[in-house]
Amino acid sequence: MFDIRQDDLSSDGTRELLALHLADMHASSPPGSVFALDLPALKNPAVTVWTAWHGDYIAAVGALKILEEGLAEIKSMRTHPHFLRRGAGAAILETIIAAAVARGIRRLSLETGSGAAFEPALALYRRRGFRNGAAFGSYEKSAFNQFLHLDLAE
C-alpha cells in the first residue's frame, strides 16, 4: 500500500511533514523538552531518513541515527494526519528496524514524551517490542520524557 523511499529531504511534502512534526512537538512538550531534529540535523551523514508515500502523497517519515557502534536511535517519526491508523507509521518503523539489523545494530532506542499526544506512537513502539528503560546518549531523564529500547541482538 505504501511506497517506502530513502529520502533526500528535498521534496516539499517531506519538508512540510517535518515542519508539522517540529511544530507539534513544541506544542505538546514543555520548554526545553523537544529533541526532534531539524532539517540540517537530519542531513547529518549519521542519519538516514525514509518516507512512506501513497501515490503522490506523503504518508509518514522516520529516521535512523547511528550513535556508536552497535547502537542507534529512531528520530523524526511522524505520520501525516490524513494517514493516521492506516499502517504508514508501522511501515516506516519496520523499515528502520530492518535497516538497523542490516547495519549490525544491537540496540535501537528512542526518546519521546509523555501524555495523550504521545500515546499512539508509544502503542506502536510497544506493539513492536520496545520496552521502557534508562536514558541513553546525552539525554537526561525528566518527569516528561521517557526512553524505549529494542534489543536486536536476540
Short mmCIF file of N, CA and C in Angstrom, two decimals:
data_model
loop_
_atom_site.label_atom_id
_atom_site.label_comp_id
_atom_site.label_asym_id
_atom_site.label_seq_id
_atom_site.Cartn_x
_atom_site.Cartn_y
_atom_site.Cartn_z
N MET A 1 0.81 -1.20 0.00
CA MET A 1 0.00 0.00 0.00
C MET A 1 0.85 1.26 0.00
N PHE A 2 2.01 1.22 0.68
CA PHE A 2 2.89 2.38 0.74
C PHE A 2 4.20 2.10 0.03
N ASP A 3 4.68 3.10 -0.67
CA ASP A 3 5.99 3.05 -1.30
C ASP A 3 6.98 3.69 -0.33
N ILE A 4 7.89 2.88 0.23
CA ILE A 4 8.87 3.39 1.18
C ILE A 4 10.13 3.76 0.42
N ARG A 5 10.60 5.00 0.64
CA ARG A 5 11.78 5.51 -0.07
C ARG A 5 12.78 6.10 0.91
N GLN A 6 14.06 5.86 0.63
CA GLN A 6 15.07 6.63 1.34
C GLN A 6 14.94 8.05 0.81
N ASP A 7 14.93 9.03 1.70
CA ASP A 7 14.56 10.40 1.32
C ASP A 7 15.75 11.34 1.43
N ASP A 8 15.91 12.20 0.44
CA ASP A 8 17.00 13.19 0.47
C ASP A 8 16.56 14.54 1.05
N LEU A 9 15.35 14.61 1.55
CA LEU A 9 14.80 15.80 2.22
C LEU A 9 14.60 16.99 1.27
N SER A 10 14.49 16.73 -0.01
CA SER A 10 14.34 17.83 -0.96
C SER A 10 12.90 18.11 -1.36
N SER A 11 11.99 17.17 -1.12
CA SER A 11 10.62 17.37 -1.59
C SER A 11 9.85 18.29 -0.64
N ASP A 12 8.91 19.02 -1.20
CA ASP A 12 8.04 19.89 -0.39
C ASP A 12 7.24 19.06 0.61
N GLY A 13 6.75 17.90 0.20
CA GLY A 13 5.97 17.06 1.09
C GLY A 13 6.75 16.63 2.32
N THR A 14 7.98 16.21 2.12
CA THR A 14 8.83 15.80 3.24
C THR A 14 9.10 16.98 4.16
N ARG A 15 9.46 18.11 3.59
CA ARG A 15 9.77 19.29 4.39
C ARG A 15 8.54 19.77 5.18
N GLU A 16 7.37 19.72 4.55
CA GLU A 16 6.15 20.15 5.24
C GLU A 16 5.80 19.21 6.39
N LEU A 17 5.96 17.90 6.18
CA LEU A 17 5.65 16.96 7.24
C LEU A 17 6.64 17.11 8.40
N LEU A 18 7.91 17.34 8.10
CA LEU A 18 8.89 17.55 9.16
C LEU A 18 8.62 18.86 9.91
N ALA A 19 8.18 19.89 9.22
CA ALA A 19 7.83 21.16 9.88
C ALA A 19 6.62 20.95 10.79
N LEU A 20 5.63 20.18 10.33
CA LEU A 20 4.48 19.84 11.16
C LEU A 20 4.93 19.09 12.41
N HIS A 21 5.84 18.15 12.23
CA HIS A 21 6.36 17.37 13.35
C HIS A 21 7.02 18.27 14.39
N LEU A 22 7.90 19.15 13.96
CA LEU A 22 8.58 20.06 14.90
C LEU A 22 7.58 20.97 15.62
N ALA A 23 6.65 21.53 14.87
CA ALA A 23 5.65 22.42 15.48
C ALA A 23 4.82 21.68 16.51
N ASP A 24 4.41 20.46 16.19
CA ASP A 24 3.59 19.69 17.12
C ASP A 24 4.39 19.27 18.36
N MET A 25 5.67 18.95 18.17
CA MET A 25 6.49 18.58 19.33
C MET A 25 6.61 19.77 20.29
N HIS A 26 6.79 20.96 19.75
CA HIS A 26 6.88 22.15 20.61
C HIS A 26 5.54 22.45 21.27
N ALA A 27 4.44 22.21 20.57
CA ALA A 27 3.12 22.47 21.15
C ALA A 27 2.74 21.44 22.22
N SER A 28 3.29 20.23 22.12
CA SER A 28 2.92 19.15 23.03
C SER A 28 3.92 18.90 24.15
N SER A 29 4.98 19.71 24.21
CA SER A 29 6.07 19.45 25.15
C SER A 29 6.41 20.69 25.96
N PRO A 30 6.87 20.51 27.20
CA PRO A 30 7.32 21.66 27.98
C PRO A 30 8.56 22.31 27.35
N PRO A 31 8.80 23.58 27.61
CA PRO A 31 10.01 24.23 27.08
C PRO A 31 11.27 23.45 27.47
N GLY A 32 12.18 23.33 26.51
CA GLY A 32 13.43 22.63 26.74
C GLY A 32 13.34 21.12 26.68
N SER A 33 12.18 20.59 26.31
CA SER A 33 11.98 19.14 26.29
C SER A 33 11.84 18.56 24.90
N VAL A 34 12.11 19.35 23.86
CA VAL A 34 11.97 18.87 22.48
C VAL A 34 13.36 18.56 21.94
N PHE A 35 13.54 17.30 21.53
CA PHE A 35 14.82 16.85 20.99
C PHE A 35 14.69 16.39 19.54
N ALA A 36 13.60 16.79 18.88
CA ALA A 36 13.39 16.46 17.48
C ALA A 36 14.46 17.15 16.64
N LEU A 37 14.91 16.46 15.60
CA LEU A 37 15.94 17.01 14.73
C LEU A 37 15.32 17.95 13.70
N ASP A 38 16.00 19.08 13.46
CA ASP A 38 15.56 19.98 12.40
C ASP A 38 16.17 19.50 11.08
N LEU A 39 15.84 20.18 9.99
CA LEU A 39 16.27 19.76 8.66
C LEU A 39 17.79 19.65 8.55
N PRO A 40 18.59 20.66 8.97
CA PRO A 40 20.04 20.50 8.87
C PRO A 40 20.57 19.29 9.66
N ALA A 41 20.02 19.03 10.83
CA ALA A 41 20.47 17.89 11.63
C ALA A 41 20.10 16.56 10.96
N LEU A 42 18.99 16.52 10.26
CA LEU A 42 18.60 15.29 9.55
C LEU A 42 19.48 15.02 8.34
N LYS A 43 20.24 16.03 7.90
CA LYS A 43 21.15 15.85 6.76
C LYS A 43 22.52 15.34 7.20
N ASN A 44 22.72 15.13 8.49
CA ASN A 44 23.96 14.59 9.01
C ASN A 44 24.20 13.21 8.41
N PRO A 45 25.44 12.88 8.01
CA PRO A 45 25.71 11.56 7.42
C PRO A 45 25.37 10.38 8.33
N ALA A 46 25.27 10.60 9.64
CA ALA A 46 24.92 9.52 10.57
C ALA A 46 23.43 9.24 10.58
N VAL A 47 22.65 10.03 9.83
CA VAL A 47 21.19 9.91 9.83
C VAL A 47 20.70 9.47 8.45
N THR A 48 19.80 8.49 8.43
CA THR A 48 19.14 8.07 7.21
C THR A 48 17.64 8.30 7.41
N VAL A 49 17.01 8.94 6.44
CA VAL A 49 15.57 9.27 6.52
C VAL A 49 14.82 8.46 5.47
N TRP A 50 13.67 7.94 5.88
CA TRP A 50 12.77 7.26 4.94
C TRP A 50 11.40 7.92 5.00
N THR A 51 10.71 7.89 3.88
CA THR A 51 9.34 8.37 3.83
C THR A 51 8.46 7.30 3.20
N ALA A 52 7.20 7.28 3.63
CA ALA A 52 6.19 6.40 3.05
C ALA A 52 5.28 7.27 2.19
N TRP A 53 5.01 6.81 0.99
CA TRP A 53 4.18 7.55 0.04
C TRP A 53 3.00 6.70 -0.40
N HIS A 54 1.89 7.36 -0.59
CA HIS A 54 0.70 6.75 -1.17
C HIS A 54 0.42 7.57 -2.42
N GLY A 55 0.84 7.06 -3.56
CA GLY A 55 0.77 7.84 -4.79
C GLY A 55 1.68 9.06 -4.65
N ASP A 56 1.11 10.24 -4.87
CA ASP A 56 1.88 11.48 -4.78
C ASP A 56 1.84 12.10 -3.39
N TYR A 57 1.25 11.41 -2.43
CA TYR A 57 1.05 11.99 -1.10
C TYR A 57 1.98 11.35 -0.07
N ILE A 58 2.65 12.18 0.69
CA ILE A 58 3.49 11.66 1.76
C ILE A 58 2.60 11.19 2.90
N ALA A 59 2.90 10.00 3.42
CA ALA A 59 2.09 9.42 4.48
C ALA A 59 2.82 9.41 5.82
N ALA A 60 4.15 9.24 5.80
CA ALA A 60 4.90 9.17 7.06
C ALA A 60 6.38 9.40 6.79
N VAL A 61 7.08 9.72 7.86
CA VAL A 61 8.53 9.93 7.81
C VAL A 61 9.13 9.33 9.07
N GLY A 62 10.37 8.92 8.99
CA GLY A 62 11.12 8.43 10.14
C GLY A 62 12.58 8.34 9.79
N ALA A 63 13.43 8.34 10.81
CA ALA A 63 14.86 8.34 10.58
C ALA A 63 15.58 7.41 11.54
N LEU A 64 16.74 6.97 11.11
CA LEU A 64 17.65 6.16 11.91
C LEU A 64 18.94 6.96 12.08
N LYS A 65 19.34 7.19 13.33
CA LYS A 65 20.58 7.90 13.63
C LYS A 65 21.54 6.93 14.30
N ILE A 66 22.70 6.72 13.68
CA ILE A 66 23.71 5.87 14.26
C ILE A 66 24.40 6.64 15.38
N LEU A 67 24.43 6.06 16.58
CA LEU A 67 25.02 6.73 17.74
C LEU A 67 26.47 6.33 17.95
N GLU A 68 26.69 5.06 18.04
CA GLU A 68 28.03 4.50 18.18
C GLU A 68 27.92 3.06 17.72
N GLU A 69 29.03 2.38 17.63
CA GLU A 69 28.99 1.02 17.11
C GLU A 69 27.98 0.16 17.89
N GLY A 70 27.03 -0.37 17.16
CA GLY A 70 26.04 -1.26 17.75
C GLY A 70 24.82 -0.58 18.33
N LEU A 71 24.81 0.75 18.38
CA LEU A 71 23.68 1.48 18.96
C LEU A 71 23.15 2.51 17.98
N ALA A 72 21.82 2.64 17.93
CA ALA A 72 21.20 3.61 17.04
C ALA A 72 19.91 4.11 17.67
N GLU A 73 19.42 5.23 17.12
CA GLU A 73 18.24 5.89 17.66
C GLU A 73 17.23 6.16 16.55
N ILE A 74 15.97 6.00 16.88
CA ILE A 74 14.89 6.39 15.97
C ILE A 74 14.61 7.87 16.19
N LYS A 75 14.53 8.62 15.10
CA LYS A 75 14.26 10.06 15.15
C LYS A 75 13.15 10.40 14.16
N SER A 76 12.48 11.51 14.43
CA SER A 76 11.56 12.16 13.49
C SER A 76 10.45 11.27 12.95
N MET A 77 9.92 10.41 13.80
CA MET A 77 8.79 9.58 13.38
C MET A 77 7.52 10.44 13.39
N ARG A 78 6.84 10.48 12.25
CA ARG A 78 5.59 11.25 12.16
C ARG A 78 4.75 10.69 11.04
N THR A 79 3.48 10.52 11.31
CA THR A 79 2.52 10.15 10.28
C THR A 79 1.70 11.38 9.93
N HIS A 80 1.49 11.58 8.64
CA HIS A 80 0.66 12.70 8.19
C HIS A 80 -0.76 12.49 8.73
N PRO A 81 -1.43 13.56 9.17
CA PRO A 81 -2.78 13.41 9.74
C PRO A 81 -3.77 12.67 8.84
N HIS A 82 -3.63 12.78 7.53
CA HIS A 82 -4.56 12.09 6.62
C HIS A 82 -4.33 10.58 6.55
N PHE A 83 -3.21 10.11 7.13
CA PHE A 83 -2.87 8.69 7.03
C PHE A 83 -2.78 8.00 8.40
N LEU A 84 -3.29 8.65 9.43
CA LEU A 84 -3.25 8.05 10.75
C LEU A 84 -4.00 6.72 10.78
N ARG A 85 -3.44 5.76 11.49
CA ARG A 85 -4.02 4.44 11.70
C ARG A 85 -4.29 3.67 10.41
N ARG A 86 -3.43 3.92 9.42
CA ARG A 86 -3.56 3.18 8.16
C ARG A 86 -2.30 2.37 7.87
N GLY A 87 -1.38 2.32 8.81
CA GLY A 87 -0.18 1.48 8.66
C GLY A 87 1.06 2.18 8.15
N ALA A 88 0.97 3.47 7.90
CA ALA A 88 2.14 4.19 7.37
C ALA A 88 3.27 4.26 8.40
N GLY A 89 2.93 4.59 9.64
CA GLY A 89 3.95 4.66 10.68
C GLY A 89 4.58 3.30 10.93
N ALA A 90 3.76 2.25 10.94
CA ALA A 90 4.28 0.90 11.14
C ALA A 90 5.21 0.50 9.99
N ALA A 91 4.88 0.90 8.77
CA ALA A 91 5.73 0.59 7.62
C ALA A 91 7.09 1.28 7.75
N ILE A 92 7.09 2.51 8.20
CA ILE A 92 8.36 3.23 8.41
C ILE A 92 9.15 2.57 9.55
N LEU A 93 8.47 2.24 10.64
CA LEU A 93 9.15 1.61 11.77
C LEU A 93 9.79 0.29 11.35
N GLU A 94 9.07 -0.53 10.59
CA GLU A 94 9.63 -1.81 10.13
C GLU A 94 10.84 -1.58 9.22
N THR A 95 10.79 -0.54 8.39
CA THR A 95 11.92 -0.21 7.52
C THR A 95 13.14 0.18 8.35
N ILE A 96 12.92 0.99 9.38
CA ILE A 96 14.02 1.41 10.24
C ILE A 96 14.61 0.20 10.97
N ILE A 97 13.77 -0.66 11.51
CA ILE A 97 14.26 -1.83 12.22
C ILE A 97 15.06 -2.73 11.28
N ALA A 98 14.55 -2.97 10.09
CA ALA A 98 15.26 -3.82 9.12
C ALA A 98 16.61 -3.21 8.75
N ALA A 99 16.66 -1.89 8.56
CA ALA A 99 17.93 -1.23 8.24
C ALA A 99 18.91 -1.34 9.41
N ALA A 100 18.40 -1.20 10.63
CA ALA A 100 19.26 -1.32 11.81
C ALA A 100 19.85 -2.73 11.90
N VAL A 101 19.03 -3.74 11.69
CA VAL A 101 19.51 -5.12 11.72
C VAL A 101 20.57 -5.32 10.64
N ALA A 102 20.30 -4.84 9.43
CA ALA A 102 21.25 -4.99 8.33
C ALA A 102 22.59 -4.29 8.61
N ARG A 103 22.57 -3.24 9.40
CA ARG A 103 23.78 -2.49 9.74
C ARG A 103 24.47 -3.01 11.01
N GLY A 104 23.96 -4.09 11.56
CA GLY A 104 24.58 -4.69 12.72
C GLY A 104 24.29 -4.00 14.03
N ILE A 105 23.22 -3.24 14.08
CA ILE A 105 22.84 -2.55 15.32
C ILE A 105 22.34 -3.59 16.32
N ARG A 106 22.81 -3.50 17.55
CA ARG A 106 22.41 -4.43 18.61
C ARG A 106 21.23 -3.90 19.42
N ARG A 107 21.17 -2.56 19.58
CA ARG A 107 20.07 -1.97 20.34
C ARG A 107 19.58 -0.71 19.64
N LEU A 108 18.28 -0.64 19.46
CA LEU A 108 17.63 0.51 18.85
C LEU A 108 16.85 1.22 19.95
N SER A 109 17.07 2.52 20.10
CA SER A 109 16.46 3.28 21.19
C SER A 109 15.73 4.49 20.65
N LEU A 110 14.89 5.08 21.50
CA LEU A 110 14.26 6.34 21.16
C LEU A 110 13.90 7.08 22.44
N GLU A 111 13.79 8.39 22.30
CA GLU A 111 13.33 9.28 23.37
C GLU A 111 12.03 9.88 22.90
N THR A 112 11.05 9.95 23.79
CA THR A 112 9.77 10.57 23.46
C THR A 112 9.17 11.17 24.71
N GLY A 113 8.05 11.82 24.54
CA GLY A 113 7.39 12.49 25.65
C GLY A 113 6.33 11.64 26.29
N SER A 114 5.62 12.27 27.21
CA SER A 114 4.52 11.62 27.93
C SER A 114 3.25 12.42 27.70
N GLY A 115 2.13 11.75 27.86
CA GLY A 115 0.84 12.42 27.72
C GLY A 115 0.07 11.91 26.52
N ALA A 116 -1.14 12.39 26.40
CA ALA A 116 -2.07 11.91 25.38
C ALA A 116 -1.53 12.03 23.96
N ALA A 117 -0.81 13.10 23.66
CA ALA A 117 -0.30 13.31 22.30
C ALA A 117 0.70 12.23 21.88
N PHE A 118 1.31 11.59 22.86
CA PHE A 118 2.35 10.61 22.56
C PHE A 118 1.86 9.17 22.63
N GLU A 119 0.65 8.94 23.13
CA GLU A 119 0.14 7.58 23.34
C GLU A 119 0.05 6.75 22.05
N PRO A 120 -0.42 7.29 20.92
CA PRO A 120 -0.48 6.44 19.72
C PRO A 120 0.91 5.94 19.29
N ALA A 121 1.90 6.80 19.35
CA ALA A 121 3.26 6.37 18.97
C ALA A 121 3.79 5.35 19.97
N LEU A 122 3.57 5.59 21.25
CA LEU A 122 4.03 4.65 22.27
C LEU A 122 3.40 3.27 22.06
N ALA A 123 2.12 3.25 21.72
CA ALA A 123 1.44 1.97 21.47
C ALA A 123 2.09 1.25 20.28
N LEU A 124 2.42 1.98 19.23
CA LEU A 124 3.08 1.38 18.07
C LEU A 124 4.42 0.78 18.47
N TYR A 125 5.23 1.53 19.19
CA TYR A 125 6.55 1.03 19.60
C TYR A 125 6.42 -0.20 20.50
N ARG A 126 5.51 -0.14 21.44
CA ARG A 126 5.35 -1.27 22.37
C ARG A 126 4.83 -2.51 21.66
N ARG A 127 3.94 -2.34 20.70
CA ARG A 127 3.46 -3.49 19.92
C ARG A 127 4.63 -4.17 19.20
N ARG A 128 5.61 -3.39 18.82
CA ARG A 128 6.77 -3.94 18.09
C ARG A 128 7.85 -4.48 19.03
N GLY A 129 7.65 -4.36 20.34
CA GLY A 129 8.58 -4.96 21.29
C GLY A 129 9.47 -3.99 22.04
N PHE A 130 9.33 -2.71 21.80
CA PHE A 130 10.12 -1.73 22.55
C PHE A 130 9.66 -1.73 24.00
N ARG A 131 10.62 -1.57 24.90
CA ARG A 131 10.35 -1.54 26.34
C ARG A 131 10.96 -0.29 26.95
N ASN A 132 10.29 0.26 27.96
CA ASN A 132 10.84 1.41 28.67
C ASN A 132 12.14 1.02 29.34
N GLY A 133 13.06 2.00 29.41
CA GLY A 133 14.35 1.75 30.03
C GLY A 133 15.04 3.05 30.39
N ALA A 134 16.33 2.95 30.61
CA ALA A 134 17.14 4.07 31.07
C ALA A 134 17.40 5.08 29.96
N ALA A 135 17.73 6.29 30.38
CA ALA A 135 18.18 7.32 29.44
C ALA A 135 19.43 6.81 28.73
N PHE A 136 19.67 7.32 27.54
CA PHE A 136 20.84 6.91 26.77
C PHE A 136 21.47 8.14 26.12
N GLY A 137 22.68 7.98 25.62
CA GLY A 137 23.37 9.09 24.97
C GLY A 137 23.48 10.27 25.90
N SER A 138 23.18 11.45 25.39
CA SER A 138 23.28 12.68 26.18
C SER A 138 21.95 13.08 26.82
N TYR A 139 20.93 12.24 26.68
CA TYR A 139 19.63 12.55 27.28
C TYR A 139 19.69 12.45 28.80
N GLU A 140 18.87 13.29 29.43
CA GLU A 140 18.70 13.21 30.88
C GLU A 140 17.23 12.96 31.17
N LYS A 141 16.97 12.09 32.12
CA LYS A 141 15.60 11.75 32.50
C LYS A 141 14.92 12.96 33.12
N SER A 142 13.66 13.16 32.76
CA SER A 142 12.84 14.21 33.36
C SER A 142 11.46 13.62 33.65
N ALA A 143 10.60 14.42 34.24
CA ALA A 143 9.24 13.97 34.51
C ALA A 143 8.45 13.81 33.21
N PHE A 144 8.90 14.44 32.12
CA PHE A 144 8.17 14.43 30.86
C PHE A 144 8.63 13.34 29.90
N ASN A 145 9.93 13.16 29.76
CA ASN A 145 10.38 12.25 28.71
C ASN A 145 10.49 10.82 29.20
N GLN A 146 10.55 9.93 28.23
CA GLN A 146 10.75 8.51 28.50
C GLN A 146 11.58 7.91 27.38
N PHE A 147 12.18 6.76 27.68
CA PHE A 147 13.13 6.14 26.77
C PHE A 147 12.70 4.70 26.53
N LEU A 148 12.69 4.32 25.27
CA LEU A 148 12.31 2.97 24.90
C LEU A 148 13.46 2.32 24.13
N HIS A 149 13.59 0.99 24.30
CA HIS A 149 14.69 0.26 23.68
C HIS A 149 14.18 -1.04 23.10
N LEU A 150 14.81 -1.44 22.01
CA LEU A 150 14.53 -2.73 21.37
C LEU A 150 15.85 -3.44 21.18
N ASP A 151 16.00 -4.60 21.82
CA ASP A 151 17.21 -5.39 21.69
C ASP A 151 17.14 -6.15 20.38
N LEU A 152 18.07 -5.89 19.47
CA LEU A 152 18.09 -6.55 18.17
C LEU A 152 19.08 -7.70 18.14
N ALA A 153 19.84 -7.90 19.21
CA ALA A 153 20.87 -8.93 19.25
C ALA A 153 20.30 -10.31 19.54
N GLU A 154 19.05 -10.38 19.92
CA GLU A 154 18.45 -11.68 20.27
C GLU A 154 18.13 -12.50 19.05
#
